[in-house]
Amino acid sequence: MEITQPSGSRPGQAAHSFEHLLRPDVAGLEEYTPILPFEVLSEQLGRRPEEIVKLDANENPYGPAPAVREALTAFPFYHIYPDPEQRHLRAALSAYVGAPAEMILAGHGADELLDYLCRIFLRPGDAIINCPPTFGMYSFDAQLSSGRVVEVWRRPDFSLDVAGIEQAAAGQGVKLLFLTSPNNPDGSLLDPADLRRLLRLPLIVILDEAYIEFAGLEHSAVSWVAGHDNLVVLRTFSKWAGIAGLRLGYGIFPVWILRHLWKFKQPYNVNVAATVAGLAALAHRADLAPTIAALIAERQRLQVELARFPFLQPYPSQANFVLCRVQGREATALKLALAQAGVLVRHYAKPGLENCIRVSAGRPADTDALLAALAGV
Ligand SMILES: *Cc1c(COP(=O)(O)O)cnc(C)c1O
């Protein structure tokens, strides 16, 4: 058995006679490898979805709070278009994050807002500063907007090379700087002193806080946005609230940026189901606190237990995942062996992440299954 990409799912790969009509930068974009859908994986592994221990995408295995499922079931108006101004959602988010609703906009996942930001700032040839190893969407979206990606690599402990970023910021056409706290894939927090220094640069700082609920909201920089006209903070419901499949994210923006985003966004970008679920998750967030605490406890357990394997070297993390350097064996082979045992982890072979795996925190039984599988490889 092998984990393979489905073949033949990309029709029309031969050059087409109308292809010259495409934007050349789009025609030249590299194809990206989509993740395998859960059902397909389940088939390939010969295991039912419930039997797969999915620790490869930082999803919350507890799923949404019961109150969220109830709200989704009870909602009577799915035939009506959503509110383009997201009034209820933005009011509830305002109370959650402590920023005025005038500074908040929700999106079809934080991913949609990343794309919008690239598209409103970047003209062809303009540039972003990306700090790899990090989340892949920043460079992906910049390239979709015909932007250039200037890479300033993190240090071996994943902290930022602030002086390197300052140097890169002086380059021609550099407009956006993407930062992530906690960073994906290692889980380290951004040093507030670094952020303070970087906010003095003449560019827009986009700070992605997708995992901040696992680090503690006291580490958030949302309260800084009001005092900095060049800071945007992005958040999501995908991880802490367990609704990655519904696609709901939001951002806290300086009002001057939001004014332009309002003109730019798709009117119905956040669908009604995501809105209902998001409102219920915020109203019942006390119900979610125990699962967040359980995932944090599981991350801590993973860190201790994974370090006991001589071939794994886990990094400290403030998120719901743990990155491990694999020593003395191939991370690819390890990932495949774990998959055959029904445990999915993320594997990396990129620069800065050579021979690494990333394991999401799951339920205690998920960790048990992972540890048993690791003991067997
Ligand atoms: C998962 C993730 C996101 C995606 O958020 P969505 O709201 O699901 O689009 C954004 N940023 C980082 C760093 C992530 O890991």
Coordinates of C-alpha atoms and ligand atoms in Angstrom, one line a residue:
M1 CA 0.0 0.0 0.0
E2 CA 1.2 3.4 -0.9
I3 CA 0.0 7.0 -0.2
T4 CA -0.2 8.4 -3.6
Q5 CA -1.8 11.4 -5.3
P6 CA -4.8 10.5 -7.3
S7 CA -3.8 10.3 -10.9
G8 CA -5.8 11.8 -13.8
S9 CA -7.5 14.4 -11.5
R10 CA -5.9 17.3 -13.5
P11 CA -7.4 17.3 -17.0
G12 CA -6.1 19.4 -19.8
Q13 CA -2.4 19.5 -18.8
A14 CA -1.2 19.6 -22.5
A15 CA -0.8 23.2 -23.8
H16 CA -4.0 24.4 -25.2
S17 CA -4.4 26.5 -28.3
F18 CA -6.1 29.2 -26.3
E19 CA -3.5 29.2 -23.6
H20 CA -1.9 32.4 -24.9
L21 CA -5.0 34.2 -23.7
L22 CA -4.0 33.5 -20.1
R23 CA -2.1 36.1 -18.0
P24 CA 1.5 34.9 -18.6
D25 CA 2.3 35.0 -14.9
V26 CA -0.6 32.7 -14.2
A27 CA 0.4 30.4 -17.0
G28 CA 3.9 30.3 -15.5
L29 CA 2.8 29.5 -12.0
E30 CA 4.0 26.3 -10.5
E31 CA 1.3 23.7 -10.0
Y32 CA 0.8 22.9 -6.4
T33 CA 0.2 19.6 -4.8
P34 CA -3.3 19.4 -3.2
I35 CA -3.7 17.5 0.0
L36 CA -5.5 14.2 -0.2
P37 CA -9.1 14.4 0.9
F38 CA -9.9 12.4 4.1
E39 CA -12.2 10.0 2.3
V40 CA -9.6 9.1 -0.3
L41 CA -7.0 8.6 2.3
S42 CA -9.3 6.4 4.2
E43 CA -9.8 4.2 1.1
Q44 CA -6.1 4.1 0.4
L45 CA -5.2 3.1 3.9
G46 CA -8.1 0.6 4.1
R47 CA -9.3 2.1 7.3
R48 CA -12.6 3.8 8.2
P49 CA -12.2 7.6 8.8
E50 CA -13.0 7.1 12.5
E51 CA -10.0 4.8 12.8
I52 CA -7.5 7.2 11.3
V53 CA -5.5 9.3 13.8
K54 CA -5.3 12.6 11.9
L55 CA -2.4 14.6 13.3
D56 CA -1.2 16.2 10.1
A57 CA -3.2 19.5 9.7
N58 CA -3.5 21.1 13.2
E59 CA -7.3 20.5 13.2
N60 CA -9.1 20.3 16.5
P61 CA -10.3 16.7 16.8
Y62 CA -12.9 17.6 19.4
G63 CA -14.8 19.5 16.7
P64 CA -17.2 22.3 17.4
A65 CA -18.9 22.8 20.8
P66 CA -22.3 21.0 21.1
A67 CA -23.9 24.5 21.2
V68 CA -22.5 25.2 17.8
R69 CA -23.9 22.0 16.3
E70 CA -27.3 22.9 17.8
A71 CA -27.2 26.4 16.5
L72 CA -26.4 25.1 13.0
T73 CA -29.3 22.7 13.1
A74 CA -31.8 25.2 14.5
F75 CA -31.0 28.1 12.1
P76 CA -34.0 28.6 9.8
F77 CA -32.7 31.0 7.1
Y78 CA -30.2 29.2 5.0
H79 CA -32.1 30.3 1.9
I80 CA -31.3 34.0 2.6
Y81 CA -28.0 35.6 1.5
P82 CA -25.6 36.5 4.3
D83 CA -25.2 40.1 5.6
P84 CA -22.4 41.7 3.5
E85 CA -21.5 43.9 6.4
Q86 CA -21.3 41.0 8.9
R87 CA -22.9 43.1 11.6
H88 CA -23.7 40.5 14.2
L89 CA -20.4 38.6 13.7
R90 CA -18.3 41.8 13.8
A91 CA -20.1 43.0 17.0
A92 CA -19.4 39.6 18.7
L93 CA -15.8 39.6 17.5
S94 CA -15.4 43.1 18.8
A95 CA -16.4 41.9 22.3
Y96 CA -14.0 38.9 22.0
V97 CA -10.9 40.7 20.8
G98 CA -11.5 44.1 22.5
A99 CA -11.2 46.2 19.4
P100 CA -14.0 48.3 17.8
A101 CA -16.2 46.6 15.2
E102 CA -15.0 49.4 12.8
M103 CA -11.6 47.7 12.7
I104 CA -12.8 44.2 12.1
L105 CA -13.6 42.2 8.9
A106 CA -14.3 38.5 8.6
G107 CA -13.3 36.3 5.8
H108 CA -13.8 32.8 4.2
G109 CA -10.9 31.6 6.4
A110 CA -8.0 33.8 7.3
D111 CA -6.6 32.6 4.0
E112 CA -9.1 34.8 2.1
L113 CA -7.9 37.9 4.0
L114 CA -4.3 37.0 3.2
D115 CA -5.2 36.9 -0.5
Y116 CA -7.1 40.2 -0.3
L117 CA -4.2 41.9 1.4
C118 CA -1.8 40.8 -1.3
R119 CA -4.2 41.9 -4.0
I120 CA -4.9 45.4 -2.7
F121 CA -1.2 46.2 -2.1
L122 CA 0.8 44.4 -4.7
R123 CA 1.2 45.4 -8.3
P124 CA 3.2 43.1 -10.6
G125 CA 6.8 43.2 -9.5
D126 CA 6.1 44.6 -5.9
A127 CA 7.4 42.4 -3.1
I128 CA 6.6 40.8 0.2
I129 CA 9.1 39.8 2.9
N130 CA 8.5 36.2 3.9
C131 CA 10.3 34.6 6.9
P132 CA 10.7 30.9 6.2
P133 CA 10.3 28.3 7.5
T134 CA 6.7 29.4 7.9
F135 CA 3.2 29.0 6.6
G136 CA 3.1 28.5 2.9
M137 CA 0.2 30.7 2.0
Y138 CA 2.1 34.1 2.2
S139 CA 4.4 33.3 -0.7
F140 CA 1.6 31.5 -2.6
D141 CA -0.7 34.5 -2.4
A142 CA 2.0 37.0 -3.2
Q143 CA 2.8 35.0 -6.4
L144 CA -0.9 34.9 -7.3
S145 CA -0.8 38.7 -7.2
S146 CA 2.3 38.7 -9.5
G147 CA 4.4 39.8 -6.5
R148 CA 7.9 38.9 -5.7
V149 CA 8.9 37.1 -2.5
V150 CA 12.0 38.3 -0.7
E151 CA 13.0 35.6 1.8
V152 CA 14.7 36.4 5.1
W153 CA 15.3 33.1 6.8
R154 CA 14.7 32.5 10.4
R155 CA 17.6 31.5 12.7
P156 CA 18.0 27.8 13.7
D157 CA 15.8 28.4 16.7
F158 CA 13.1 29.9 14.4
S159 CA 13.5 33.4 15.8
L160 CA 13.5 36.3 13.3
D161 CA 16.5 37.8 11.7
V162 CA 15.4 41.4 12.4
A163 CA 18.4 43.1 11.0
G164 CA 18.0 41.0 7.8
I165 CA 14.4 42.1 7.5
E166 CA 15.3 45.7 8.0
Q167 CA 17.9 45.4 5.2
A168 CA 15.4 43.6 2.9
A169 CA 12.8 46.3 3.6
A170 CA 15.0 48.9 1.9
G171 CA 14.6 47.0 -1.4
Q172 CA 12.7 48.2 -4.4
G173 CA 8.9 47.8 -4.2
V174 CA 8.8 46.0 -0.8
K175 CA 5.4 46.6 0.7
L176 CA 4.3 43.8 3.0
L177 CA 5.9 41.8 5.8
F178 CA 4.3 38.6 7.0
L179 CA 4.9 37.4 10.5
T180 CA 3.3 34.5 12.4
S181 CA 2.9 34.1 16.1
P182 CA 2.9 31.3 17.1
N183 CA 4.8 30.4 14.0
N184 CA 3.7 27.3 11.9
P185 CA 5.5 24.8 11.8
D186 CA 7.5 25.2 15.0
G187 CA 5.2 26.9 17.4
S188 CA 7.5 29.7 18.6
L189 CA 6.1 33.1 19.7
L190 CA 7.2 36.4 18.1
D191 CA 9.3 38.5 20.5
P192 CA 7.3 41.7 21.2
A193 CA 10.5 43.7 21.1
D194 CA 11.1 42.4 17.5
L195 CA 7.6 43.4 16.5
R196 CA 8.0 46.9 18.0
R197 CA 11.2 47.4 16.0
L198 CA 9.7 46.0 12.8
L199 CA 6.7 48.3 13.0
R200 CA 9.0 51.2 12.5
L201 CA 9.7 50.0 8.9
P202 CA 7.8 51.8 6.1
L203 CA 5.7 48.8 5.2
I204 CA 2.6 46.9 6.3
V205 CA 3.1 44.3 8.9
I206 CA 0.6 41.4 8.7
L207 CA 0.7 39.4 11.9
D208 CA -0.9 35.9 11.6
E209 CA -2.2 34.8 15.0
A210 CA -4.0 31.6 13.8
Y211 CA -2.8 29.7 16.9
I212 CA -2.9 32.4 19.6
E213 CA -5.7 30.7 21.6
F214 CA -3.2 27.9 22.4
A215 CA -0.5 30.3 23.5
G216 CA -2.7 32.5 25.6
L217 CA -4.5 35.7 24.5
E218 CA -2.1 37.8 26.6
H219 CA 0.4 37.2 23.8
S220 CA -1.8 38.8 21.2
A221 CA -0.8 42.0 19.5
V222 CA -4.5 43.0 18.7
S223 CA -4.3 45.9 21.1
W224 CA -1.4 47.3 19.2
V225 CA -3.4 47.8 16.0
A226 CA -5.1 51.0 17.2
G227 CA -1.7 52.6 17.8
H228 CA -0.1 51.4 14.5
D229 CA -1.4 52.4 11.1
N230 CA 0.8 49.7 9.5
L231 CA -0.3 46.6 11.6
V232 CA -2.9 44.0 10.7
V233 CA -3.6 41.0 12.9
L234 CA -5.3 38.0 11.4
R235 CA -7.1 35.3 13.4
T236 CA -9.2 32.2 12.6
F237 CA -11.9 29.9 14.0
S238 CA -10.3 26.9 12.2
K239 CA -8.0 25.7 15.0
W240 CA -9.4 26.6 18.5
A241 CA -13.1 26.5 17.6
G242 CA -12.9 23.2 15.6
I243 CA -14.6 24.5 12.5
A244 CA -11.8 24.4 9.8
G245 CA -14.3 22.9 7.4
L246 CA -16.7 25.9 7.6
R247 CA -14.0 28.5 6.7
L248 CA -14.1 31.4 9.1
G249 CA -11.3 33.9 9.8
Y250 CA -11.1 37.6 10.6
G251 CA -8.7 40.4 10.8
I252 CA -8.2 43.5 13.0
F253 CA -7.2 46.3 10.6
P254 CA -6.3 50.0 10.8
V255 CA -9.4 51.8 9.6
W256 CA -7.7 53.3 6.6
I257 CA -6.9 49.8 5.2
L258 CA -10.3 48.4 6.0
R259 CA -12.0 51.3 4.1
H260 CA -10.4 49.9 0.9
L261 CA -11.0 46.2 1.8
W262 CA -14.7 47.0 2.1
K263 CA -14.8 48.1 -1.5
F264 CA -12.7 45.1 -2.6
K265 CA -14.2 42.1 -0.8
Q266 CA -16.8 39.8 -2.3
P267 CA -20.2 40.9 -0.9
Y268 CA -21.1 37.4 0.5
N269 CA -17.6 36.2 1.4
V270 CA -18.6 34.7 4.7
N271 CA -21.4 32.2 4.3
V272 CA -24.4 31.9 6.7
A273 CA -23.4 28.5 8.2
A274 CA -19.9 29.9 9.1
T275 CA -21.6 33.0 10.6
V276 CA -24.0 30.9 12.7
A277 CA -21.2 28.6 13.9
G278 CA -18.9 31.5 14.6
L279 CA -21.5 33.4 16.7
A280 CA -22.4 30.3 18.7
A281 CA -18.7 29.5 19.2
L282 CA -18.1 33.0 20.6
A283 CA -21.3 32.9 22.8
H284 CA -20.3 29.5 24.2
R285 CA -16.6 29.8 24.3
A286 CA -16.5 28.8 27.9
D287 CA -17.6 25.3 26.6
L288 CA -14.6 25.2 24.4
A289 CA -12.1 26.2 27.1
P290 CA -11.7 22.6 28.4
T291 CA -10.9 21.2 24.9
I292 CA -8.3 24.0 24.4
A293 CA -6.8 23.2 27.8
A294 CA -6.8 19.5 26.9
L295 CA -5.0 20.1 23.6
I296 CA -2.4 22.2 25.4
A297 CA -1.9 19.4 27.9
E298 CA -1.5 17.0 25.1
R299 CA 1.0 19.2 23.4
Q300 CA 3.0 19.2 26.6
R301 CA 2.7 15.4 26.8
L302 CA 3.9 15.1 23.2
Q303 CA 6.9 17.2 23.9
V304 CA 8.0 15.0 26.8
E305 CA 7.1 11.7 25.2
L306 CA 8.5 12.3 21.8
A307 CA 11.8 13.4 23.3
R308 CA 12.2 9.8 24.7
F309 CA 12.6 8.4 21.2
P310 CA 16.3 8.6 20.3
F311 CA 15.5 9.5 16.7
L312 CA 13.2 12.4 17.5
Q313 CA 14.2 15.9 18.6
P314 CA 11.1 18.0 19.4
Y315 CA 11.1 21.8 19.4
P316 CA 9.4 23.8 22.1
S317 CA 5.9 25.0 20.9
Q318 CA 3.2 27.4 22.1
A319 CA 0.6 26.1 19.6
N320 CA -1.3 22.8 19.1
F321 CA 1.5 21.0 17.3
V322 CA 5.1 19.9 17.8
L323 CA 7.8 20.0 15.2
C324 CA 10.4 17.3 15.4
R325 CA 13.8 16.9 13.8
V326 CA 14.2 13.3 12.8
Q327 CA 17.7 11.9 13.3
G328 CA 19.4 8.7 12.0
R329 CA 16.5 7.8 9.7
E330 CA 14.4 9.2 6.9
A331 CA 11.5 11.3 7.9
T332 CA 9.7 10.3 4.7
A333 CA 9.9 6.6 5.6
L334 CA 8.8 7.4 9.2
K335 CA 5.8 9.3 7.9
L336 CA 4.8 6.4 5.7
A337 CA 5.3 3.8 8.4
L338 CA 3.1 5.8 10.7
A339 CA 0.5 6.2 8.0
Q340 CA 0.4 2.4 7.5
A341 CA -0.3 2.2 11.3
G342 CA -3.2 4.6 10.7
V343 CA -1.5 7.7 12.2
L344 CA -1.1 10.7 9.9
V345 CA 1.6 13.3 10.6
R346 CA 3.0 16.1 8.4
H347 CA 6.4 15.6 6.9
Y348 CA 8.8 18.3 5.6
A349 CA 11.8 18.1 3.3
K350 CA 12.1 21.8 2.7
P351 CA 15.2 24.0 3.4
G352 CA 15.3 24.8 7.1
L353 CA 13.0 21.8 7.7
E354 CA 15.1 19.0 6.4
N355 CA 14.0 15.6 7.7
C356 CA 11.3 17.0 10.0
I357 CA 7.9 15.9 11.0
R358 CA 5.1 18.0 12.6
V359 CA 2.6 16.3 14.9
S360 CA -0.7 18.0 15.8
A361 CA -1.9 17.7 19.4
G362 CA -5.0 15.4 19.5
R363 CA -7.0 13.6 22.1
P364 CA -5.1 11.5 24.7
A365 CA -6.0 8.4 22.8
D366 CA -4.5 9.9 19.6
T367 CA -1.2 10.4 21.4
D368 CA -1.4 6.9 22.7
A369 CA -1.8 5.6 19.2
L370 CA 1.0 7.7 17.9
L371 CA 3.4 6.6 20.7
A372 CA 2.5 2.9 20.1
A373 CA 3.1 3.3 16.4
L374 CA 6.4 5.0 17.0
A375 CA 7.5 2.3 19.3
G376 CA 6.7 -0.2 16.5
V377 CA 8.6 1.4 13.7
Ligands
LIG1 C1 -4.2 27.1 9.5 C2 -3.5 28.4 9.3 C3 -4.2 29.4 8.7 C4 -5.5 29.2 8.0 O1 -6.6 29.8 8.6 P1 -8.0 29.6 7.9 O2 -8.9 30.5 8.7 O3 -8.4 28.1 8.0 O4 -7.9 30.0 6.4 C5 -3.7 30.7 8.7 N1 -2.4 30.9 9.1 C6 -1.7 29.9 9.7 C7 -0.3 30.1 10.2 C8 -2.2 28.6 9.7 O5 -1.5 27.6 10.2

